[in-house]
mmCIF file of N, CA and C and ligand atoms in Angstrom:
data_model
loop_
_atom_site.group_PDB
_atom_site.id
_atom_site.type_symbol
_atom_site.label_atom_id
_atom_site.label_comp_id
_atom_site.label_asym_id
_atom_site.label_seq_id
_atom_site.Cartn_x
_atom_site.Cartn_y
_atom_site.Cartn_z
ATOM 1 N N UNK O 1 -11.093 -7.307 19.681
ATOM 2 C CA UNK O 1 -12.223 -6.589 19.090
ATOM 3 C C UNK O 1 -12.695 -7.346 17.847
ATOM 4 N N UNK O 2 -13.931 -7.795 17.880
ATOM 5 C CA UNK O 2 -14.475 -8.603 16.772
ATOM 6 C C UNK O 2 -14.820 -7.710 15.585
ATOM 7 N N UNK O 3 -14.646 -8.259 14.405
ATOM 8 C CA UNK O 3 -14.969 -7.531 13.176
ATOM 9 C C UNK O 3 -15.997 -8.357 12.398
ATOM 10 N N UNK O 4 -16.931 -7.662 11.768
ATOM 11 C CA UNK O 4 -17.902 -8.363 10.919
ATOM 12 C C UNK O 4 -17.355 -8.397 9.488
ATOM 13 N N UNK O 5 -17.929 -9.295 8.681
ATOM 14 C CA UNK O 5 -17.508 -9.387 7.281
ATOM 15 C C UNK O 5 -17.778 -8.059 6.571
ATOM 16 N N UNK O 6 -18.929 -7.465 6.893
ATOM 17 C CA UNK O 6 -19.298 -6.184 6.285
ATOM 18 C C UNK O 6 -18.256 -5.095 6.594
ATOM 19 N N UNK O 7 -17.838 -5.047 7.854
ATOM 20 C CA UNK O 7 -16.831 -4.062 8.278
ATOM 21 C C UNK O 7 -15.494 -4.347 7.600
ATOM 22 N N UNK O 8 -15.134 -5.636 7.505
ATOM 23 C CA UNK O 8 -13.860 -5.995 6.866
ATOM 24 C C UNK O 8 -13.859 -5.552 5.401
ATOM 25 N N UNK O 9 -14.965 -5.755 4.712
ATOM 26 C CA UNK O 9 -15.068 -5.326 3.304
ATOM 27 C C UNK O 9 -14.874 -3.814 3.207
ATOM 28 N N UNK O 10 -15.487 -3.085 4.134
ATOM 29 C CA UNK O 10 -15.354 -1.622 4.153
ATOM 30 C C UNK O 10 -13.878 -1.210 4.352
ATOM 31 N N UNK O 11 -13.209 -1.897 5.268
ATOM 32 C CA UNK O 11 -11.796 -1.585 5.538
ATOM 33 C C UNK O 11 -10.909 -1.952 4.351
ATOM 34 N N UNK O 12 -11.218 -3.079 3.697
ATOM 35 C CA UNK O 12 -10.436 -3.488 2.514
ATOM 36 C C UNK O 12 -10.626 -2.488 1.378
ATOM 37 N N UNK O 13 -11.824 -1.913 1.289
ATOM 38 C CA UNK O 13 -12.057 -0.889 0.268
ATOM 39 C C UNK O 13 -11.230 0.362 0.553
ATOM 40 N N UNK O 14 -11.062 0.700 1.832
ATOM 41 C CA UNK O 14 -10.192 1.832 2.185
ATOM 42 C C UNK O 14 -8.740 1.498 1.795
ATOM 43 N N UNK O 15 -8.316 0.259 2.083
ATOM 44 C CA UNK O 15 -6.965 -0.170 1.690
ATOM 45 C C UNK O 15 -6.802 -0.071 0.172
ATOM 46 N N UNK O 16 -7.840 -0.498 -0.554
ATOM 47 C CA UNK O 16 -7.809 -0.462 -2.024
ATOM 48 C C UNK O 16 -7.639 0.973 -2.531
ATOM 49 N N UNK O 17 -8.399 1.891 -1.963
ATOM 50 C CA UNK O 17 -8.303 3.305 -2.380
ATOM 51 C C UNK O 17 -6.897 3.852 -2.117
ATOM 52 N N UNK O 18 -6.295 3.403 -1.022
ATOM 53 C CA UNK O 18 -4.937 3.859 -0.693
ATOM 54 C C UNK O 18 -3.883 3.187 -1.579
ATOM 55 N N UNK O 19 -4.175 1.990 -2.121
ATOM 56 C CA UNK O 19 -3.270 1.374 -3.109
ATOM 57 C C UNK O 19 -3.308 2.176 -4.404
ATOM 58 N N UNK O 20 -4.515 2.578 -4.821
ATOM 59 C CA UNK O 20 -4.612 3.422 -6.030
ATOM 60 C C UNK O 20 -3.844 4.725 -5.830
ATOM 61 N N UNK O 21 -4.034 5.362 -4.681
ATOM 62 C CA UNK O 21 -3.345 6.639 -4.469
ATOM 63 C C UNK O 21 -1.837 6.432 -4.374
ATOM 64 N N UNK O 22 -1.394 5.314 -3.789
ATOM 65 C CA UNK O 22 0.051 5.043 -3.711
ATOM 66 C C UNK O 22 0.636 4.887 -5.116
ATOM 67 N N UNK O 23 -0.081 4.174 -5.993
ATOM 68 C CA UNK O 23 0.400 3.965 -7.374
ATOM 69 C C UNK O 23 0.550 5.310 -8.078
ATOM 70 N N UNK O 24 -0.478 6.152 -7.964
ATOM 71 C CA UNK O 24 -0.446 7.467 -8.627
ATOM 72 C C UNK O 24 0.668 8.332 -8.032
ATOM 73 N N UNK O 25 0.795 8.292 -6.720
ATOM 74 C CA UNK O 25 1.825 9.092 -6.047
ATOM 75 C C UNK O 25 3.229 8.669 -6.500
ATOM 76 N N UNK O 26 3.463 7.357 -6.618
ATOM 77 C CA UNK O 26 4.777 6.883 -7.088
ATOM 78 C C UNK O 26 5.030 7.288 -8.540
ATOM 79 N N UNK O 27 4.005 7.196 -9.385
ATOM 80 C CA UNK O 27 4.169 7.604 -10.794
ATOM 81 C C UNK O 27 4.559 9.081 -10.842
ATOM 82 N N UNK O 28 3.867 9.894 -10.043
ATOM 83 C CA UNK O 28 4.150 11.328 -9.994
ATOM 84 C C UNK O 28 5.568 11.592 -9.475
ATOM 85 N N UNK O 29 5.922 10.959 -8.368
ATOM 86 C CA UNK O 29 7.229 11.214 -7.763
ATOM 87 C C UNK O 29 8.364 10.758 -8.684
ATOM 88 N N UNK O 30 8.186 9.601 -9.331
ATOM 89 C CA UNK O 30 9.220 9.097 -10.244
ATOM 90 C C UNK O 30 9.420 10.067 -11.407
ATOM 91 N N UNK O 31 8.335 10.723 -11.831
ATOM 92 C CA UNK O 31 8.416 11.645 -12.973
ATOM 93 C C UNK O 31 9.068 12.968 -12.599
ATOM 94 N N UNK O 32 8.758 13.480 -11.411
ATOM 95 C CA UNK O 32 9.222 14.838 -11.091
ATOM 96 C C UNK O 32 10.528 14.875 -10.302
ATOM 97 N N UNK O 33 10.946 13.728 -9.763
ATOM 98 C CA UNK O 33 12.187 13.706 -8.982
ATOM 99 C C UNK O 33 13.377 13.949 -9.917
ATOM 100 N N UNK O 34 14.331 14.738 -9.475
ATOM 101 C CA UNK O 34 15.468 15.067 -10.350
ATOM 102 C C UNK O 34 16.782 14.890 -9.606
ATOM 103 N N UNK O 35 17.854 14.799 -10.375
ATOM 104 C CA UNK O 35 19.192 14.724 -9.793
ATOM 105 C C UNK O 35 19.805 13.358 -9.977
ATOM 106 N N UNK O 36 21.080 13.341 -10.398
ATOM 107 C CA UNK O 36 21.785 12.087 -10.684
ATOM 108 C C UNK O 36 21.808 11.182 -9.457
ATOM 109 N N UNK O 37 21.896 11.771 -8.262
ATOM 110 C CA UNK O 37 21.978 10.987 -7.028
ATOM 111 C C UNK O 37 20.691 10.206 -6.772
ATOM 112 N N UNK O 38 19.615 10.580 -7.461
ATOM 113 C CA UNK O 38 18.316 9.949 -7.221
ATOM 114 C C UNK O 38 17.953 8.913 -8.287
ATOM 115 N N UNK O 39 18.890 8.665 -9.224
ATOM 116 C CA UNK O 39 18.605 7.728 -10.325
ATOM 117 C C UNK O 39 18.140 6.356 -9.863
ATOM 118 N N UNK O 40 18.833 5.807 -8.879
ATOM 119 C CA UNK O 40 18.490 4.447 -8.411
ATOM 120 C C UNK O 40 17.118 4.411 -7.756
ATOM 121 N N UNK O 41 16.834 5.378 -6.913
ATOM 122 C CA UNK O 41 15.544 5.350 -6.206
ATOM 123 C C UNK O 41 14.399 5.650 -7.180
ATOM 124 N N UNK O 42 14.651 6.471 -8.203
ATOM 125 C CA UNK O 42 13.609 6.740 -9.207
ATOM 126 C C UNK O 42 13.196 5.415 -9.884
ATOM 127 N N UNK O 43 14.187 4.576 -10.193
ATOM 128 C CA UNK O 43 13.894 3.253 -10.779
ATOM 129 C C UNK O 43 13.035 2.435 -9.811
ATOM 130 N N UNK O 44 13.388 2.483 -8.524
ATOM 131 C CA UNK O 44 12.628 1.741 -7.505
ATOM 132 C C UNK O 44 11.193 2.263 -7.406
ATOM 133 N N UNK O 45 11.025 3.571 -7.468
ATOM 134 C CA UNK O 45 9.677 4.151 -7.353
ATOM 135 C C UNK O 45 8.772 3.645 -8.481
ATOM 136 N N UNK O 46 9.361 3.475 -9.676
ATOM 137 C CA UNK O 46 8.585 2.957 -10.812
ATOM 138 C C UNK O 46 8.161 1.503 -10.566
ATOM 139 N N UNK O 47 9.060 0.735 -9.966
ATOM 140 C CA UNK O 47 8.729 -0.664 -9.614
ATOM 141 C C UNK O 47 7.630 -0.665 -8.551
ATOM 142 N N UNK O 48 7.767 0.204 -7.549
ATOM 143 C CA UNK O 48 6.749 0.298 -6.494
ATOM 144 C C UNK O 48 5.378 0.609 -7.097
ATOM 145 N N UNK O 49 5.343 1.544 -8.049
ATOM 146 C CA UNK O 49 4.065 1.925 -8.671
ATOM 147 C C UNK O 49 3.368 0.696 -9.248
ATOM 148 N N UNK O 50 4.135 -0.127 -9.971
ATOM 149 C CA UNK O 50 3.549 -1.341 -10.557
ATOM 150 C C UNK O 50 3.088 -2.321 -9.488
ATOM 151 N N UNK O 51 3.854 -2.429 -8.421
ATOM 152 C CA UNK O 51 3.475 -3.361 -7.348
ATOM 153 C C UNK O 51 2.210 -2.875 -6.627
ATOM 154 N N UNK O 52 2.049 -1.557 -6.488
ATOM 155 C CA UNK O 52 0.816 -1.049 -5.853
ATOM 156 C C UNK O 52 -0.399 -1.356 -6.738
ATOM 157 N N UNK O 53 -0.205 -1.291 -8.051
ATOM 158 C CA UNK O 53 -1.306 -1.654 -8.973
ATOM 159 C C UNK O 53 -1.662 -3.134 -8.792
ATOM 160 N N UNK O 54 -0.640 -3.981 -8.655
ATOM 161 C CA UNK O 54 -0.902 -5.412 -8.408
ATOM 162 C C UNK O 54 -1.687 -5.598 -7.107
ATOM 163 N N UNK O 55 -1.327 -4.824 -6.077
ATOM 164 C CA UNK O 55 -2.043 -4.926 -4.797
ATOM 165 C C UNK O 55 -3.512 -4.529 -4.984
ATOM 166 N N UNK O 56 -3.725 -3.470 -5.767
ATOM 167 C CA UNK O 56 -5.102 -3.020 -6.028
ATOM 168 C C UNK O 56 -5.884 -4.133 -6.725
ATOM 169 N N UNK O 57 -5.235 -4.853 -7.635
ATOM 170 C CA UNK O 57 -5.909 -5.951 -8.345
ATOM 171 C C UNK O 57 -6.263 -7.086 -7.384
ATOM 172 N N UNK O 58 -5.311 -7.422 -6.513
ATOM 173 C CA UNK O 58 -5.548 -8.497 -5.541
ATOM 174 C C UNK O 58 -6.706 -8.111 -4.612
ATOM 175 N N UNK O 59 -6.676 -6.889 -4.086
ATOM 176 C CA UNK O 59 -7.724 -6.454 -3.151
ATOM 177 C C UNK O 59 -9.083 -6.390 -3.845
ATOM 178 N N UNK O 60 -9.111 -5.895 -5.082
ATOM 179 C CA UNK O 60 -10.385 -5.839 -5.821
ATOM 180 C C UNK O 60 -10.973 -7.234 -5.967
ATOM 181 N N UNK O 61 -10.130 -8.187 -6.318
ATOM 182 C CA UNK O 61 -10.581 -9.576 -6.481
ATOM 183 C C UNK O 61 -11.096 -10.159 -5.176
ATOM 184 N N UNK O 62 -10.392 -9.893 -4.090
ATOM 185 C CA UNK O 62 -10.802 -10.428 -2.787
ATOM 186 C C UNK O 62 -12.113 -9.791 -2.307
ATOM 187 N N UNK O 63 -12.258 -8.482 -2.521
ATOM 188 C CA UNK O 63 -13.485 -7.780 -2.104
ATOM 189 C C UNK O 63 -14.678 -8.349 -2.875
ATOM 190 N N UNK O 64 -14.489 -8.563 -4.168
ATOM 191 C CA UNK O 64 -15.558 -9.143 -4.991
ATOM 192 C C UNK O 64 -15.890 -10.556 -4.509
ATOM 193 N N UNK O 65 -14.875 -11.345 -4.233
ATOM 194 C CA UNK O 65 -15.077 -12.723 -3.749
ATOM 195 C C UNK O 65 -15.882 -12.731 -2.459
ATOM 196 N N UNK O 66 -15.622 -11.749 -1.588
ATOM 197 C CA UNK O 66 -16.320 -11.682 -0.292
ATOM 198 C C UNK O 66 -17.739 -11.112 -0.421
ATOM 199 N N UNK O 67 -18.111 -10.718 -1.631
ATOM 200 C CA UNK O 67 -19.469 -10.218 -1.850
ATOM 201 C C UNK O 67 -19.587 -8.708 -1.809
ATOM 202 N N UNK O 68 -18.463 -8.003 -1.758
ATOM 203 C CA UNK O 68 -18.480 -6.542 -1.730
ATOM 204 C C UNK O 68 -18.324 -5.952 -3.120
ATOM 205 N N UNK O 69 -18.448 -4.623 -3.200
ATOM 206 C CA UNK O 69 -18.203 -3.908 -4.455
ATOM 207 C C UNK O 69 -16.866 -3.202 -4.344
ATOM 208 N N UNK O 70 -15.888 -3.616 -5.148
ATOM 209 C CA UNK O 70 -14.582 -2.957 -5.062
ATOM 210 C C UNK O 70 -14.685 -1.474 -5.404
ATOM 211 N N UNK O 71 -14.115 -0.634 -4.563
ATOM 212 C CA UNK O 71 -14.155 0.821 -4.756
ATOM 213 C C UNK O 71 -13.347 1.228 -5.984
ATOM 214 N N UNK O 72 -13.795 2.289 -6.636
ATOM 215 C CA UNK O 72 -12.996 2.884 -7.714
ATOM 216 C C UNK O 72 -12.552 4.294 -7.312
ATOM 217 N N UNK O 73 -12.708 4.608 -6.027
ATOM 218 C CA UNK O 73 -12.257 5.913 -5.541
ATOM 219 C C UNK O 73 -10.757 5.854 -5.226
ATOM 220 N N UNK O 74 -10.157 7.014 -5.219
ATOM 221 C CA UNK O 74 -8.720 7.120 -4.967
ATOM 222 C C UNK O 74 -8.505 7.901 -3.671
ATOM 223 N N UNK O 75 -7.628 7.384 -2.804
ATOM 224 C CA UNK O 75 -7.327 8.057 -1.537
ATOM 225 C C UNK O 75 -6.483 9.299 -1.764
ATOM 226 N N UNK O 76 -6.059 9.887 -0.655
ATOM 227 C CA UNK O 76 -5.270 11.124 -0.718
ATOM 228 C C UNK O 76 -3.892 10.901 -1.334
ATOM 229 N N UNK O 77 -3.448 11.870 -2.127
ATOM 230 C CA UNK O 77 -2.127 11.798 -2.766
ATOM 231 C C UNK O 77 -1.300 12.988 -2.278
ATOM 232 N N UNK O 78 -0.033 12.706 -1.926
ATOM 233 C CA UNK O 78 0.858 13.767 -1.438
ATOM 234 C C UNK O 78 2.010 13.948 -2.416
ATOM 235 N N UNK O 79 2.313 15.186 -2.716
ATOM 236 C CA UNK O 79 3.486 15.445 -3.554
ATOM 237 C C UNK O 79 4.182 16.719 -3.096
ATOM 238 N N UNK O 80 5.348 16.969 -3.666
ATOM 239 C CA UNK O 80 6.180 18.091 -3.226
ATOM 240 C C UNK O 80 7.145 18.450 -4.350
ATOM 241 N N UNK O 81 7.780 19.606 -4.233
ATOM 242 C CA UNK O 81 8.830 19.968 -5.193
ATOM 243 C C UNK O 81 10.190 19.502 -4.678
ATOM 244 N N UNK O 82 10.219 19.010 -3.468
ATOM 245 C CA UNK O 82 11.465 18.616 -2.818
ATOM 246 C C UNK O 82 11.613 17.084 -2.803
ATOM 247 N N UNK O 83 12.741 16.588 -3.327
ATOM 248 C CA UNK O 83 12.961 15.140 -3.426
ATOM 249 C C UNK O 83 12.837 14.425 -2.080
ATOM 250 N N UNK O 84 13.518 14.973 -1.076
ATOM 251 C CA UNK O 84 13.533 14.310 0.236
ATOM 252 C C UNK O 84 12.126 14.278 0.821
ATOM 253 N N UNK O 85 11.408 15.381 0.646
ATOM 254 C CA UNK O 85 10.036 15.427 1.168
ATOM 255 C C UNK O 85 9.144 14.394 0.469
ATOM 256 N N UNK O 86 9.343 14.229 -0.835
ATOM 257 C CA UNK O 86 8.568 13.210 -1.556
ATOM 258 C C UNK O 86 8.872 11.806 -1.030
ATOM 259 N N UNK O 87 10.150 11.520 -0.818
ATOM 260 C CA UNK O 87 10.516 10.194 -0.296
ATOM 261 C C UNK O 87 9.925 9.979 1.091
ATOM 262 N N UNK O 88 9.893 11.056 1.885
ATOM 263 C CA UNK O 88 9.301 10.951 3.223
ATOM 264 C C UNK O 88 7.794 10.714 3.120
ATOM 265 N N UNK O 89 7.144 11.366 2.173
ATOM 266 C CA UNK O 89 5.698 11.148 1.966
ATOM 267 C C UNK O 89 5.444 9.685 1.583
ATOM 268 N N UNK O 90 6.326 9.141 0.727
ATOM 269 C CA UNK O 90 6.183 7.736 0.313
ATOM 270 C C UNK O 90 6.404 6.796 1.501
ATOM 271 N N UNK O 91 7.421 7.115 2.314
ATOM 272 C CA UNK O 91 7.698 6.274 3.485
ATOM 273 C C UNK O 91 6.535 6.328 4.479
ATOM 274 N N UNK O 92 5.979 7.519 4.685
ATOM 275 C CA UNK O 92 4.824 7.638 5.594
ATOM 276 C C UNK O 92 3.674 6.747 5.108
ATOM 277 N N UNK O 93 3.451 6.748 3.805
ATOM 278 C CA UNK O 93 2.390 5.916 3.220
ATOM 279 C C UNK O 93 2.649 4.436 3.433
ATOM 280 N N UNK O 94 3.897 4.025 3.269
ATOM 281 C CA UNK O 94 4.248 2.615 3.453
ATOM 282 C C UNK O 94 4.095 2.207 4.920
ATOM 283 N N UNK O 95 4.516 3.089 5.824
ATOM 284 C CA UNK O 95 4.406 2.749 7.247
ATOM 285 C C UNK O 95 2.939 2.635 7.660
ATOM 286 N N UNK O 96 2.114 3.488 7.093
ATOM 287 C CA UNK O 96 0.676 3.408 7.345
ATOM 288 C C UNK O 96 0.118 2.091 6.782
ATOM 289 N N UNK O 97 0.550 1.723 5.572
ATOM 290 C CA UNK O 97 0.074 0.486 4.943
ATOM 291 C C UNK O 97 0.477 -0.733 5.786
ATOM 292 N N UNK O 98 1.710 -0.738 6.271
ATOM 293 C CA UNK O 98 2.200 -1.861 7.080
ATOM 294 C C UNK O 98 1.329 -2.028 8.326
ATOM 295 N N UNK O 99 1.031 -0.905 8.986
ATOM 296 C CA UNK O 99 0.164 -0.944 10.179
ATOM 297 C C UNK O 99 -1.214 -1.491 9.833
ATOM 298 N N UNK O 100 -1.785 -0.970 8.739
ATOM 299 C CA UNK O 100 -3.137 -1.395 8.351
ATOM 300 C C UNK O 100 -3.181 -2.869 7.988
ATOM 301 N N UNK O 101 -2.182 -3.354 7.230
ATOM 302 C CA UNK O 101 -2.226 -4.750 6.788
ATOM 303 C C UNK O 101 -1.997 -5.724 7.942
ATOM 304 N N UNK O 102 -1.210 -5.336 8.926
ATOM 305 C CA UNK O 102 -1.038 -6.207 10.098
ATOM 306 C C UNK O 102 -2.388 -6.408 10.796
ATOM 307 N N UNK O 103 -3.128 -5.322 10.947
ATOM 308 C CA UNK O 103 -4.460 -5.408 11.569
ATOM 309 C C UNK O 103 -5.401 -6.224 10.672
ATOM 310 N N UNK O 104 -5.331 -5.965 9.357
ATOM 311 C CA UNK O 104 -6.229 -6.638 8.415
ATOM 312 C C UNK O 104 -5.996 -8.158 8.403
ATOM 313 N N UNK O 105 -4.753 -8.589 8.556
ATOM 314 C CA UNK O 105 -4.449 -10.025 8.597
ATOM 315 C C UNK O 105 -5.129 -10.650 9.815
ATOM 316 N N UNK O 106 -5.011 -9.981 10.960
ATOM 317 C CA UNK O 106 -5.653 -10.490 12.183
ATOM 318 C C UNK O 106 -7.169 -10.563 12.008
ATOM 319 N N UNK O 107 -7.735 -9.521 11.411
ATOM 320 C CA UNK O 107 -9.196 -9.486 11.217
ATOM 321 C C UNK O 107 -9.643 -10.599 10.269
ATOM 322 N N UNK O 108 -8.861 -10.849 9.212
ATOM 323 C CA UNK O 108 -9.190 -11.911 8.243
ATOM 324 C C UNK O 108 -9.167 -13.265 8.932
ATOM 325 N N UNK O 109 -8.196 -13.453 9.813
ATOM 326 C CA UNK O 109 -8.088 -14.739 10.503
ATOM 327 C C UNK O 109 -9.221 -14.934 11.505
ATOM 328 N N UNK O 110 -9.625 -13.823 12.147
ATOM 329 C CA UNK O 110 -10.784 -13.903 13.069
ATOM 330 C C UNK O 110 -12.012 -14.436 12.337
ATOM 331 N N UNK O 111 -12.149 -14.025 11.074
ATOM 332 C CA UNK O 111 -13.310 -14.444 10.268
ATOM 333 C C UNK O 111 -13.038 -15.731 9.493
ATOM 334 N N UNK O 112 -11.882 -16.345 9.747
ATOM 335 C CA UNK O 112 -11.455 -17.575 9.068
ATOM 336 C C UNK O 112 -11.363 -17.401 7.552
ATOM 337 N N UNK O 113 -11.025 -16.200 7.130
ATOM 338 C CA UNK O 113 -10.771 -15.936 5.706
ATOM 339 C C UNK O 113 -9.266 -16.104 5.480
ATOM 340 N N UNK O 114 -8.845 -17.377 5.455
ATOM 341 C CA UNK O 114 -7.413 -17.664 5.469
ATOM 342 C C UNK O 114 -6.718 -17.358 4.143
ATOM 343 N N UNK O 115 -7.435 -17.536 3.039
ATOM 344 C CA UNK O 115 -6.825 -17.200 1.736
ATOM 345 C C UNK O 115 -6.590 -15.698 1.649
ATOM 346 N N UNK O 116 -7.575 -14.937 2.121
ATOM 347 C CA UNK O 116 -7.417 -13.472 2.161
ATOM 348 C C UNK O 116 -6.220 -13.108 3.040
ATOM 349 N N UNK O 117 -6.131 -13.749 4.208
ATOM 350 C CA UNK O 117 -5.024 -13.466 5.133
ATOM 351 C C UNK O 117 -3.679 -13.742 4.455
ATOM 352 N N UNK O 118 -3.643 -14.821 3.662
ATOM 353 C CA UNK O 118 -2.399 -15.177 2.949
ATOM 354 C C UNK O 118 -2.038 -14.115 1.912
ATOM 355 N N UNK O 119 -3.041 -13.662 1.175
ATOM 356 C CA UNK O 119 -2.805 -12.610 0.171
ATOM 357 C C UNK O 119 -2.314 -11.327 0.858
ATOM 358 N N UNK O 120 -2.916 -11.021 2.004
ATOM 359 C CA UNK O 120 -2.528 -9.806 2.736
ATOM 360 C C UNK O 120 -1.102 -9.926 3.283
ATOM 361 N N UNK O 121 -0.712 -11.151 3.668
ATOM 362 C CA UNK O 121 0.672 -11.375 4.122
ATOM 363 C C UNK O 121 1.654 -11.096 2.990
ATOM 364 N N UNK O 122 1.298 -11.560 1.781
ATOM 365 C CA UNK O 122 2.170 -11.307 0.622
ATOM 366 C C UNK O 122 2.285 -9.805 0.360
ATOM 367 N N UNK O 123 1.160 -9.111 0.454
ATOM 368 C CA UNK O 123 1.176 -7.652 0.243
ATOM 369 C C UNK O 123 2.024 -6.991 1.333
ATOM 370 N N UNK O 124 1.834 -7.414 2.575
ATOM 371 C CA UNK O 124 2.589 -6.843 3.701
ATOM 372 C C UNK O 124 4.100 -6.976 3.475
ATOM 373 N N UNK O 125 4.525 -8.154 2.998
ATOM 374 C CA UNK O 125 5.962 -8.377 2.768
ATOM 375 C C UNK O 125 6.491 -7.393 1.726
ATOM 376 N N UNK O 126 5.698 -7.122 0.694
ATOM 377 C CA UNK O 126 6.121 -6.171 -0.347
ATOM 378 C C UNK O 126 6.164 -4.746 0.216
ATOM 379 N N UNK O 127 5.176 -4.384 1.043
ATOM 380 C CA UNK O 127 5.174 -3.032 1.637
ATOM 381 C C UNK O 127 6.405 -2.845 2.534
ATOM 382 N N UNK O 128 6.791 -3.899 3.223
ATOM 383 C CA UNK O 128 7.991 -3.805 4.071
ATOM 384 C C UNK O 128 9.236 -3.571 3.216
ATOM 385 N N UNK O 129 9.295 -4.234 2.048
ATOM 386 C CA UNK O 129 10.424 -3.998 1.128
ATOM 387 C C UNK O 129 10.414 -2.553 0.634
ATOM 388 N N UNK O 130 9.221 -2.057 0.307
ATOM 389 C CA UNK O 130 9.104 -0.663 -0.145
ATOM 390 C C UNK O 130 9.632 0.283 0.936
ATOM 391 N N UNK O 131 9.228 0.038 2.165
ATOM 392 C CA UNK O 131 9.664 0.904 3.274
ATOM 393 C C UNK O 131 11.188 0.850 3.431
ATOM 394 N N UNK O 132 11.757 -0.341 3.273
ATOM 395 C CA UNK O 132 13.219 -0.478 3.397
ATOM 396 C C UNK O 132 13.943 0.303 2.302
ATOM 397 N N UNK O 133 13.433 0.202 1.052
ATOM 398 C CA UNK O 133 14.043 0.958 -0.061
ATOM 399 C C UNK O 133 14.027 2.453 0.235
ATOM 400 N N UNK O 134 12.904 2.929 0.760
ATOM 401 C CA UNK O 134 12.752 4.370 1.022
ATOM 402 C C UNK O 134 13.631 4.806 2.185
ATOM 403 N N UNK O 135 13.692 3.985 3.233
ATOM 404 C CA UNK O 135 14.559 4.319 4.375
ATOM 405 C C UNK O 135 16.010 4.407 3.943
ATOM 406 N N UNK O 136 16.412 3.473 3.066
ATOM 407 C CA UNK O 136 17.786 3.464 2.574
ATOM 408 C C UNK O 136 18.066 4.752 1.780
ATOM 409 N N UNK O 137 17.114 5.108 0.907
ATOM 410 C CA UNK O 137 17.291 6.319 0.082
ATOM 411 C C UNK O 137 17.340 7.570 0.954
ATOM 412 N N UNK O 138 16.625 7.531 2.071
ATOM 413 C CA UNK O 138 16.596 8.693 2.985
ATOM 414 C C UNK O 138 17.770 8.663 3.967
ATOM 415 N N UNK O 139 18.578 7.609 3.885
ATOM 416 C CA UNK O 139 19.736 7.464 4.797
ATOM 417 C C UNK O 139 19.314 7.196 6.226
ATOM 418 N N UNK O 140 18.164 6.482 6.384
ATOM 419 C CA UNK O 140 17.672 6.180 7.731
ATOM 420 C C UNK O 140 18.061 4.763 8.152
HETATM 421 FE FE1 FE2 B 201 0.652 -1.744 -1.842
HETATM 422 FE FE1 FE2 B 202 4.027 -0.030 -1.060
#
């Protein structure tokens, strides 16, 4: 399925909005999560929050380079009073991101936007690490 540059910019803006929401969601979860058993993962969630902000910066720069207007909207944010449910919400977000970035890499390559594809590969590798941290914390 062929993608146009215009469509790719639109999809990258959706990815960008979801990076903003992921950052906010991690900040929220790290703040409200409680219990000594969760100390290690709380530290990880704070690191994830910063990495999602870095992803938002990379995507904003790439969207601008491609001639688009980087979105300043924020995607959906999920939270809970339950620690396990919050970790599951974070894992769901990461699994969604992994799926989206795999498709986005293919689309970038179709358009011969190889630098973008490389940046997306770097982001994908970080999202996979995030998913692994969350799976470990959830005992999966
Ligand atoms: Fe991210
Ligand atoms: Fe992530």
